[in-house]
PDB file of C-alpha atoms in Angstrom:
ATOM      1  CA  MET A   1     -24.343 -20.139 -11.073  1.00 90.00           C
ATOM      2  CA  THR A   2     -22.211 -17.267 -12.293  1.00 97.00           C
ATOM      3  CA  LYS A   3     -23.586 -13.823 -11.450  1.00 98.00           C
ATOM      4  CA  LEU A   4     -23.486 -10.772 -13.698  1.00 98.00           C
ATOM      5  CA  SER A   5     -22.328  -7.495 -12.159  1.00 98.00           C
ATOM      6  CA  VAL A   6     -22.711  -4.505 -14.468  1.00 98.00           C
ATOM      7  CA  ASN A   7     -20.020  -1.845 -14.288  1.00 98.00           C
ATOM      8  CA  ILE A   8     -21.742   1.503 -14.897  1.00 98.00           C
ATOM      9  CA  ASN A   9     -18.605   3.671 -15.194  1.00 97.00           C
ATOM     10  CA  LYS A  10     -19.183   4.329 -18.905  1.00 96.00           C
ATOM     11  CA  ILE A  11     -22.591   5.804 -18.182  1.00 97.00           C
ATOM     12  CA  ALA A  12     -20.911   8.301 -15.854  1.00 97.00           C
ATOM     13  CA  THR A  13     -18.325   9.038 -18.559  1.00 96.00           C
ATOM     14  CA  ILE A  14     -21.090  10.143 -20.927  1.00 96.00           C
ATOM     15  CA  ARG A  15     -22.670  12.287 -18.215  1.00 97.00           C
ATOM     16  CA  ASN A  16     -19.374  13.945 -17.349  1.00 96.00           C
ATOM     17  CA  ALA A  17     -18.681  14.825 -20.978  1.00 94.00           C
ATOM     18  CA  ARG A  18     -21.583  17.275 -20.898  1.00 92.00           C
ATOM     19  CA  GLY A  19     -22.151  17.990 -17.210  1.00 89.00           C
ATOM     20  CA  GLY A  20     -25.466  17.875 -15.408  1.00 91.00           C
ATOM     21  CA  ARG A  21     -27.206  14.606 -14.558  1.00 93.00           C
ATOM     22  CA  MET A  22     -27.917  13.099 -17.979  1.00 95.00           C
ATOM     23  CA  PRO A  23     -27.641  10.170 -18.177  1.00 97.00           C
ATOM     24  CA  ASP A  24     -28.510   9.548 -14.531  1.00 97.00           C
ATOM     25  CA  VAL A  25     -26.130   6.945 -13.089  1.00 97.00           C
ATOM     26  CA  THR A  26     -28.397   6.209 -10.128  1.00 98.00           C
ATOM     27  CA  LEU A  27     -31.293   5.430 -12.454  1.00 98.00           C
ATOM     28  CA  ALA A  28     -28.953   3.307 -14.553  1.00 98.00           C
ATOM     29  CA  ALA A  29     -27.976   1.281 -11.483  1.00 98.00           C
ATOM     30  CA  VAL A  30     -31.599   0.730 -10.516  1.00 98.00           C
ATOM     31  CA  ASN A  31     -32.565  -0.231 -14.069  1.00 98.00           C
ATOM     32  CA  CYS A  32     -29.671  -2.671 -14.453  1.00 98.00           C
ATOM     33  CA  GLU A  33     -30.931  -4.532 -11.405  1.00 98.00           C
ATOM     34  CA  LYS A  34     -34.540  -4.320 -12.623  1.00 98.00           C
ATOM     35  CA  PHE A  35     -33.492  -5.850 -15.939  1.00 98.00           C
ATOM     36  CA  GLY A  36     -31.803  -8.813 -14.243  1.00 98.00           C
ATOM     37  CA  ALA A  37     -28.256  -7.841 -13.273  1.00 98.00           C
ATOM     38  CA  GLU A  38     -27.246  -9.472 -10.009  1.00 98.00           C
ATOM     39  CA  GLY A  39     -24.831  -6.746  -9.000  1.00 98.00           C
ATOM     40  CA  ILE A  40     -23.597  -3.251  -9.727  1.00 98.00           C
ATOM     41  CA  THR A  41     -19.897  -2.400  -9.995  1.00 98.00           C
ATOM     42  CA  VAL A  42     -18.379   1.071  -9.771  1.00 98.00           C
ATOM     43  CA  HIS A  43     -14.732   2.056 -10.059  1.00 96.00           C
ATOM     44  CA  PRO A  44     -14.171   5.572  -8.707  1.00 95.00           C
ATOM     45  CA  ARG A  45     -10.779   7.042  -9.542  1.00 91.00           C
ATOM     46  CA  PRO A  46      -9.115   9.970  -7.772  1.00 87.00           C
ATOM     47  CA  ASP A  47      -9.728  12.370 -10.681  1.00 89.00           C
ATOM     48  CA  GLU A  48     -13.437  11.354 -10.775  1.00 90.00           C
ATOM     49  CA  ARG A  49     -13.409  11.293 -14.564  1.00 89.00           C
ATOM     50  CA  HIS A  50     -16.335   8.877 -14.561  1.00 93.00           C
ATOM     51  CA  ILE A  51     -17.884   7.574 -11.325  1.00 96.00           C
ATOM     52  CA  ARG A  52     -17.558  10.170  -8.589  1.00 97.00           C
ATOM     53  CA  TYR A  53     -17.290   9.564  -4.879  1.00 97.00           C
ATOM     54  CA  ALA A  54     -20.671  11.299  -4.533  1.00 97.00           C
ATOM     55  CA  ASP A  55     -22.162   8.779  -6.994  1.00 98.00           C
ATOM     56  CA  VAL A  56     -21.053   5.936  -4.755  1.00 98.00           C
ATOM     57  CA  ARG A  57     -22.886   7.498  -1.830  1.00 98.00           C
ATOM     58  CA  ASP A  58     -26.004   8.074  -3.934  1.00 98.00           C
ATOM     59  CA  ILE A  59     -26.070   4.562  -5.393  1.00 98.00           C
ATOM     60  CA  ARG A  60     -25.353   2.602  -2.214  1.00 97.00           C
ATOM     61  CA  PRO A  61     -28.834   2.825  -0.593  1.00 97.00           C
ATOM     62  CA  LEU A  62     -30.528   1.938  -3.892  1.00 97.00           C
ATOM     63  CA  ILE A  63     -28.798  -1.383  -4.488  1.00 94.00           C
ATOM     64  CA  THR A  64     -30.891  -4.432  -3.619  1.00 94.00           C
ATOM     65  CA  THR A  65     -28.584  -7.187  -4.924  1.00 95.00           C
ATOM     66  CA  GLU A  66     -24.801  -6.748  -4.632  1.00 97.00           C
ATOM     67  CA  PHE A  67     -22.696  -3.614  -4.664  1.00 98.00           C
ATOM     68  CA  ASN A  68     -19.040  -3.936  -5.688  1.00 98.00           C
ATOM     69  CA  ILE A  69     -16.651  -0.997  -5.374  1.00 98.00           C
ATOM     70  CA  GLU A  70     -13.322  -1.493  -7.115  1.00 97.00           C
ATOM     71  CA  GLY A  71     -10.198   0.602  -7.151  1.00 95.00           C
ATOM     72  CA  ASN A  72      -6.714   1.220  -5.850  1.00 95.00           C
ATOM     73  CA  PRO A  73      -6.834   1.211  -2.034  1.00 96.00           C
ATOM     74  CA  ILE A  74      -5.388   4.670  -1.485  1.00 96.00           C
ATOM     75  CA  PRO A  75      -6.528   6.300   1.793  1.00 96.00           C
ATOM     76  CA  SER A  76      -9.467   8.198   0.271  1.00 96.00           C
ATOM     77  CA  PHE A  77     -10.716   5.020  -1.435  1.00 96.00           C
ATOM     78  CA  VAL A  78     -10.417   3.003   1.764  1.00 97.00           C
ATOM     79  CA  ASP A  79     -12.392   5.673   3.624  1.00 98.00           C
ATOM     80  CA  LEU A  80     -15.088   5.662   0.931  1.00 98.00           C
ATOM     81  CA  VAL A  81     -15.441   1.890   1.071  1.00 98.00           C
ATOM     82  CA  ASN A  82     -15.621   1.813   4.864  1.00 98.00           C
ATOM     83  CA  GLU A  83     -18.204   4.605   4.833  1.00 98.00           C
ATOM     84  CA  ASN A  84     -20.490   2.849   2.343  1.00 97.00           C
ATOM     85  CA  ARG A  85     -19.954  -0.794   3.339  1.00 97.00           C
ATOM     86  CA  PRO A  86     -20.461  -2.511  -0.037  1.00 98.00           C
ATOM     87  CA  HIS A  87     -20.937  -6.249  -0.230  1.00 97.00           C
ATOM     88  CA  GLN A  88     -17.581  -6.531  -1.982  1.00 98.00           C
ATOM     89  CA  VAL A  89     -14.486  -4.435  -2.582  1.00 98.00           C
ATOM     90  CA  THR A  90     -12.150  -5.323  -5.439  1.00 98.00           C
ATOM     91  CA  LEU A  91      -8.565  -4.145  -5.018  1.00 98.00           C
ATOM     92  CA  VAL A  92      -7.018  -3.016  -8.316  1.00 96.00           C
ATOM     93  CA  PRO A  93      -3.436  -1.667  -8.676  1.00 93.00           C
ATOM     94  CA  ASP A  94      -4.334   1.252 -10.948  1.00 75.00           C
ATOM     95  CA  ALA A  95      -2.013   4.160 -11.444  1.00 62.00           C
ATOM     96  CA  HIS A  96      -3.780   7.469 -10.837  1.00 60.00           C
ATOM     97  CA  ASP A  97      -3.738   8.287 -14.560  1.00 60.00           C
ATOM     98  CA  ALA A  98      -4.580   4.827 -15.914  1.00 57.00           C
ATOM     99  CA  ILE A  99      -7.117   4.898 -18.734  1.00 53.00           C
ATOM    100  CA  THR A 100      -8.375   1.508 -17.620  1.00 57.00           C
ATOM    101  CA  SER A 101      -7.134  -1.377 -15.493  1.00 57.00           C
ATOM    102  CA  ASP A 102      -4.157  -2.954 -17.229  1.00 60.00           C
ATOM    103  CA  SER A 103      -2.577  -5.440 -14.808  1.00 65.00           C
ATOM    104  CA  GLY A 104      -3.112  -7.444 -11.670  1.00 87.00           C
ATOM    105  CA  TRP A 105      -1.372  -7.235  -8.304  1.00 93.00           C
ATOM    106  CA  ASP A 106       1.943  -8.804  -7.500  1.00 95.00           C
ATOM    107  CA  THR A 107       0.481 -10.370  -4.379  1.00 97.00           C
ATOM    108  CA  ILE A 108       3.849 -11.637  -3.196  1.00 96.00           C
ATOM    109  CA  ARG A 109       5.713  -8.348  -3.351  1.00 96.00           C
ATOM    110  CA  ASN A 110       2.729  -6.459  -1.899  1.00 97.00           C
ATOM    111  CA  ARG A 111       1.742  -9.074   0.662  1.00 97.00           C
ATOM    112  CA  ASP A 112       2.123  -6.919   3.783  1.00 97.00           C
ATOM    113  CA  PHE A 113       0.140  -4.026   2.318  1.00 97.00           C
ATOM    114  CA  LEU A 114      -2.645  -6.202   0.916  1.00 98.00           C
ATOM    115  CA  THR A 115      -2.887  -8.223   4.120  1.00 98.00           C
ATOM    116  CA  GLU A 116      -3.423  -5.057   6.121  1.00 98.00           C
ATOM    117  CA  ILE A 117      -6.107  -3.823   3.726  1.00 98.00           C
ATOM    118  CA  CYS A 118      -7.920  -7.174   3.676  1.00 98.00           C
ATOM    119  CA  GLU A 119      -7.925  -7.300   7.453  1.00 98.00           C
ATOM    120  CA  GLU A 120      -9.410  -3.807   7.703  1.00 98.00           C
ATOM    121  CA  PHE A 121     -12.238  -4.555   5.305  1.00 98.00           C
ATOM    122  CA  ARG A 122     -12.935  -7.908   6.942  1.00 97.00           C
ATOM    123  CA  ARG A 123     -13.402  -6.149  10.283  1.00 97.00           C
ATOM    124  CA  ASN A 124     -16.097  -4.082   8.599  1.00 97.00           C
ATOM    125  CA  GLY A 125     -17.859  -7.104   7.136  1.00 97.00           C
ATOM    126  CA  ILE A 126     -16.801  -6.441   3.534  1.00 98.00           C
ATOM    127  CA  ARG A 127     -15.810  -9.278   1.212  1.00 98.00           C
ATOM    128  CA  THR A 128     -12.460  -8.615  -0.425  1.00 98.00           C
ATOM    129  CA  SER A 129     -11.417  -9.615  -3.932  1.00 98.00           C
ATOM    130  CA  ILE A 130      -7.896  -9.023  -5.288  1.00 98.00           C
ATOM    131  CA  PHE A 131      -7.412  -8.348  -9.009  1.00 97.00           C
ATOM    132  CA  VAL A 132      -4.709 -10.668 -10.399  1.00 97.00           C
ATOM    133  CA  GLY A 133      -3.370 -11.978 -13.657  1.00 97.00           C
ATOM    134  CA  ALA A 134      -3.758 -15.601 -14.724  1.00 97.00           C
ATOM    135  CA  ASP A 135      -0.815 -16.767 -12.611  1.00 97.00           C
ATOM    136  CA  PRO A 136      -1.374 -19.471  -9.978  1.00 98.00           C
ATOM    137  CA  ALA A 137       1.415 -17.964  -7.845  1.00 97.00           C
ATOM    138  CA  MET A 138      -0.417 -14.631  -7.697  1.00 97.00           C
ATOM    139  CA  VAL A 139      -3.654 -16.423  -6.832  1.00 98.00           C
ATOM    140  CA  GLU A 140      -1.934 -18.290  -4.013  1.00 98.00           C
ATOM    141  CA  GLY A 141      -0.420 -15.003  -2.881  1.00 98.00           C
ATOM    142  CA  ALA A 142      -3.885 -13.479  -2.683  1.00 98.00           C
ATOM    143  CA  ALA A 143      -5.001 -16.316  -0.442  1.00 98.00           C
ATOM    144  CA  ALA A 144      -1.988 -15.684   1.792  1.00 98.00           C
ATOM    145  CA  CYS A 145      -3.069 -12.033   2.064  1.00 98.00           C
ATOM    146  CA  GLY A 146      -6.425 -13.090   3.472  1.00 98.00           C
ATOM    147  CA  ALA A 147      -8.566 -12.273   0.447  1.00 98.00           C
ATOM    148  CA  ASP A 148     -11.953 -13.922   0.046  1.00 98.00           C
ATOM    149  CA  ARG A 149     -11.824 -13.975  -3.741  1.00 98.00           C
ATOM    150  CA  VAL A 150      -9.639 -13.148  -6.707  1.00 98.00           C
ATOM    151  CA  GLU A 151     -10.772 -11.438  -9.882  1.00 98.00           C
ATOM    152  CA  LEU A 152      -8.898 -12.675 -12.931  1.00 98.00           C
ATOM    153  CA  TYR A 153      -7.799  -9.925 -15.327  1.00 97.00           C
ATOM    154  CA  THR A 154      -9.199 -11.264 -18.591  1.00 97.00           C
ATOM    155  CA  GLU A 155      -7.876  -8.795 -21.181  1.00 96.00           C
ATOM    156  CA  PRO A 156      -5.199 -11.289 -22.378  1.00 97.00           C
ATOM    157  CA  TYR A 157      -7.932 -13.903 -22.805  1.00 98.00           C
ATOM    158  CA  ALA A 158     -10.103 -11.505 -24.796  1.00 98.00           C
ATOM    159  CA  SER A 159      -7.209 -10.454 -27.031  1.00 97.00           C
ATOM    160  CA  MET A 160      -6.208 -14.014 -27.943  1.00 98.00           C
ATOM    161  CA  PHE A 161      -9.716 -15.465 -28.125  1.00 98.00           C
ATOM    162  CA  PRO A 162     -10.540 -14.665 -31.778  1.00 98.00           C
ATOM    163  CA  ASP A 163      -7.440 -16.520 -33.031  1.00 98.00           C
ATOM    164  CA  ASN A 164      -7.157 -19.404 -30.578  1.00 98.00           C
ATOM    165  CA  PRO A 165      -9.847 -19.786 -27.915  1.00 98.00           C
ATOM    166  CA  GLU A 166      -8.338 -22.899 -26.346  1.00 98.00           C
ATOM    167  CA  ALA A 167      -4.916 -21.322 -25.915  1.00 98.00           C
ATOM    168  CA  ALA A 168      -6.519 -18.133 -24.657  1.00 98.00           C
ATOM    169  CA  VAL A 169      -8.417 -19.807 -21.851  1.00 98.00           C
ATOM    170  CA  ALA A 170      -5.744 -22.351 -20.831  1.00 98.00           C
ATOM    171  CA  PRO A 171      -3.812 -20.164 -18.344  1.00 98.00           C
ATOM    172  CA  PHE A 172      -7.085 -18.959 -16.852  1.00 98.00           C
ATOM    173  CA  ILE A 173      -8.194 -22.516 -16.183  1.00 98.00           C
ATOM    174  CA  LYS A 174      -4.949 -23.112 -14.287  1.00 98.00           C
ATOM    175  CA  ALA A 175      -5.354 -19.914 -12.269  1.00 98.00           C
ATOM    176  CA  ALA A 176      -8.999 -20.736 -11.568  1.00 98.00           C
ATOM    177  CA  GLN A 177      -8.054 -24.220 -10.390  1.00 98.00           C
ATOM    178  CA  ALA A 178      -5.484 -22.667  -8.057  1.00 98.00           C
ATOM    179  CA  ALA A 179      -8.182 -20.403  -6.630  1.00 98.00           C
ATOM    180  CA  ARG A 180     -10.465 -23.359  -5.990  1.00 98.00           C
ATOM    181  CA  GLU A 181      -7.655 -25.307  -4.336  1.00 98.00           C
ATOM    182  CA  CYS A 182      -6.916 -22.308  -2.093  1.00 97.00           C
ATOM    183  CA  GLY A 183     -10.562 -21.992  -1.093  1.00 98.00           C
ATOM    184  CA  LEU A 184     -10.969 -18.632  -2.829  1.00 98.00           C
ATOM    185  CA  GLY A 185     -14.051 -17.440  -4.645  1.00 98.00           C
ATOM    186  CA  LEU A 186     -13.515 -16.599  -8.300  1.00 98.00           C
ATOM    187  CA  ASN A 187     -14.480 -13.477 -10.231  1.00 98.00           C
ATOM    188  CA  ALA A 188     -13.421 -12.404 -13.718  1.00 98.00           C
ATOM    189  CA  GLY A 189     -13.474  -9.194 -15.667  1.00 97.00           C
ATOM    190  CA  HIS A 190     -12.026  -6.938 -18.360  1.00 95.00           C
ATOM    191  CA  ASP A 191     -12.960  -7.060 -22.044  1.00 96.00           C
ATOM    192  CA  LEU A 192     -15.413  -9.920 -21.631  1.00 98.00           C
ATOM    193  CA  ASN A 193     -18.166  -9.581 -24.227  1.00 98.00           C
ATOM    194  CA  LEU A 194     -20.958 -11.420 -26.023  1.00 98.00           C
ATOM    195  CA  ASP A 195     -18.459 -13.214 -28.271  1.00 98.00           C
ATOM    196  CA  ASN A 196     -16.065 -14.606 -25.666  1.00 98.00           C
ATOM    197  CA  LEU A 197     -18.066 -14.836 -22.447  1.00 98.00           C
ATOM    198  CA  GLU A 198     -19.823 -18.162 -22.901  1.00 98.00           C
ATOM    199  CA  PHE A 199     -16.620 -19.997 -23.825  1.00 98.00           C
ATOM    200  CA  PHE A 200     -14.948 -18.695 -20.682  1.00 98.00           C
ATOM    201  CA  ILE A 201     -17.803 -19.836 -18.439  1.00 98.00           C
ATOM    202  CA  ARG A 202     -18.046 -23.251 -20.099  1.00 97.00           C
ATOM    203  CA  ASN A 203     -14.388 -23.850 -19.369  1.00 98.00           C
ATOM    204  CA  ILE A 204     -14.474 -22.361 -15.853  1.00 98.00           C
ATOM    205  CA  PRO A 205     -18.025 -23.047 -14.655  1.00 97.00           C
ATOM    206  CA  TRP A 206     -17.162 -22.369 -11.017  1.00 97.00           C
ATOM    207  CA  THR A 207     -16.730 -18.663 -11.776  1.00 98.00           C
ATOM    208  CA  ASP A 208     -18.756 -16.847  -9.127  1.00 98.00           C
ATOM    209  CA  GLU A 209     -19.125 -13.499 -10.848  1.00 98.00           C
ATOM    210  CA  VAL A 210     -18.214 -11.588 -13.988  1.00 98.00           C
ATOM    211  CA  SER A 211     -17.957  -7.810 -13.941  1.00 97.00           C
ATOM    212  CA  ILE A 212     -18.652  -6.279 -17.344  1.00 98.00           C
ATOM    213  CA  GLY A 213     -18.883  -2.622 -18.266  1.00 97.00           C
ATOM    214  CA  HIS A 214     -17.386  -1.272 -21.480  1.00 96.00           C
ATOM    215  CA  ALA A 215     -18.674  -3.953 -23.845  1.00 97.00           C
ATOM    216  CA  LEU A 216     -22.078  -4.206 -22.201  1.00 98.00           C
ATOM    217  CA  ILE A 217     -22.743  -0.461 -22.217  1.00 97.00           C
ATOM    218  CA  SER A 218     -21.496  -0.258 -25.801  1.00 97.00           C
ATOM    219  CA  ASP A 219     -23.865  -3.047 -26.846  1.00 98.00           C
ATOM    220  CA  ALA A 220     -26.708  -1.262 -25.072  1.00 98.00           C
ATOM    221  CA  LEU A 221     -26.336   1.685 -27.462  1.00 96.00           C
ATOM    222  CA  TYR A 222     -27.597  -0.631 -30.230  1.00 97.00           C
ATOM    223  CA  MET A 223     -29.714  -3.194 -28.384  1.00 98.00           C
ATOM    224  CA  GLY A 224     -31.079  -1.227 -25.456  1.00 98.00           C
ATOM    225  CA  LEU A 225     -30.060  -1.817 -21.848  1.00 98.00           C
ATOM    226  CA  GLU A 226     -32.717  -4.367 -20.985  1.00 98.00           C
ATOM    227  CA  GLN A 227     -32.134  -6.575 -24.023  1.00 98.00           C
ATOM    228  CA  THR A 228     -28.369  -6.320 -23.602  1.00 98.00           C
ATOM    229  CA  ILE A 229     -28.453  -7.486 -19.995  1.00 98.00           C
ATOM    230  CA  LYS A 230     -30.684 -10.386 -20.986  1.00 98.00           C
ATOM    231  CA  ALA A 231     -28.233 -11.304 -23.757  1.00 98.00           C
ATOM    232  CA  TYR A 232     -25.306 -11.354 -21.325  1.00 98.00           C
ATOM    233  CA  LEU A 233     -27.263 -13.382 -18.797  1.00 98.00           C
ATOM    234  CA  ALA A 234     -28.028 -15.934 -21.515  1.00 97.00           C
ATOM    235  CA  LYS A 235     -24.287 -16.372 -22.079  1.00 97.00           C
ATOM    236  CA  ILE A 236     -23.552 -17.223 -18.450  1.00 96.00           C
ATOM    237  CA  LYS A 237     -26.706 -19.102 -17.375  1.00 87.00           C
ATOM    238  CA  ILE A 238     -25.707 -22.167 -19.356  1.00 79.00           C
ATOM    239  CA  PHE A 239     -25.762 -24.866 -16.669  1.00 70.00           C
TER     240      PHE A 239
END
């Protein structure tokens, strides 16, 4: 069964636009779990323009399901992850000024670096997922680095989906099959939404987890957080 992890970065973005504690990201994390989410994802960036390092520390003891911290493994990020010991860390090759994640790792070119990072987190009992594009070679490279999972970068799927769903999902099926053959767990995320999520899961039912933030929080502005989470769960609990 695919699990839903809610990325709460956008809630922190709204808070930071005004200052103070409204909306409260810790309460949002607790409520997402209460409403059925099976995980919480945060993506702290060095400039702390949304989730702050302090938020990670505040949220960690409140999570009762799964806590996923994602980001570029610069030294301060690695220290934060080791301090808070999430269930999962997702390694993303973001530039410091990236608006959002826009590519996966070249796991072949960065093999030595990623291997070292995976080994460090494994010693601390943290599951490691590497963010990659829908390229079987990059998936196989992640396995060679010692990752436990890959997260497929699904923006290309989401962009092509409205015009040609079958063509959009085809390279992701191949990458997902490569992950299964390598013994890797499979996550997916970026621009998944209520329109394209079910088709993705039907074609790749062995997906372990989807991480969804922007679309889900946007939908919650109209539907309410509880009803939105239930709607997303209905799209993935199809087997």
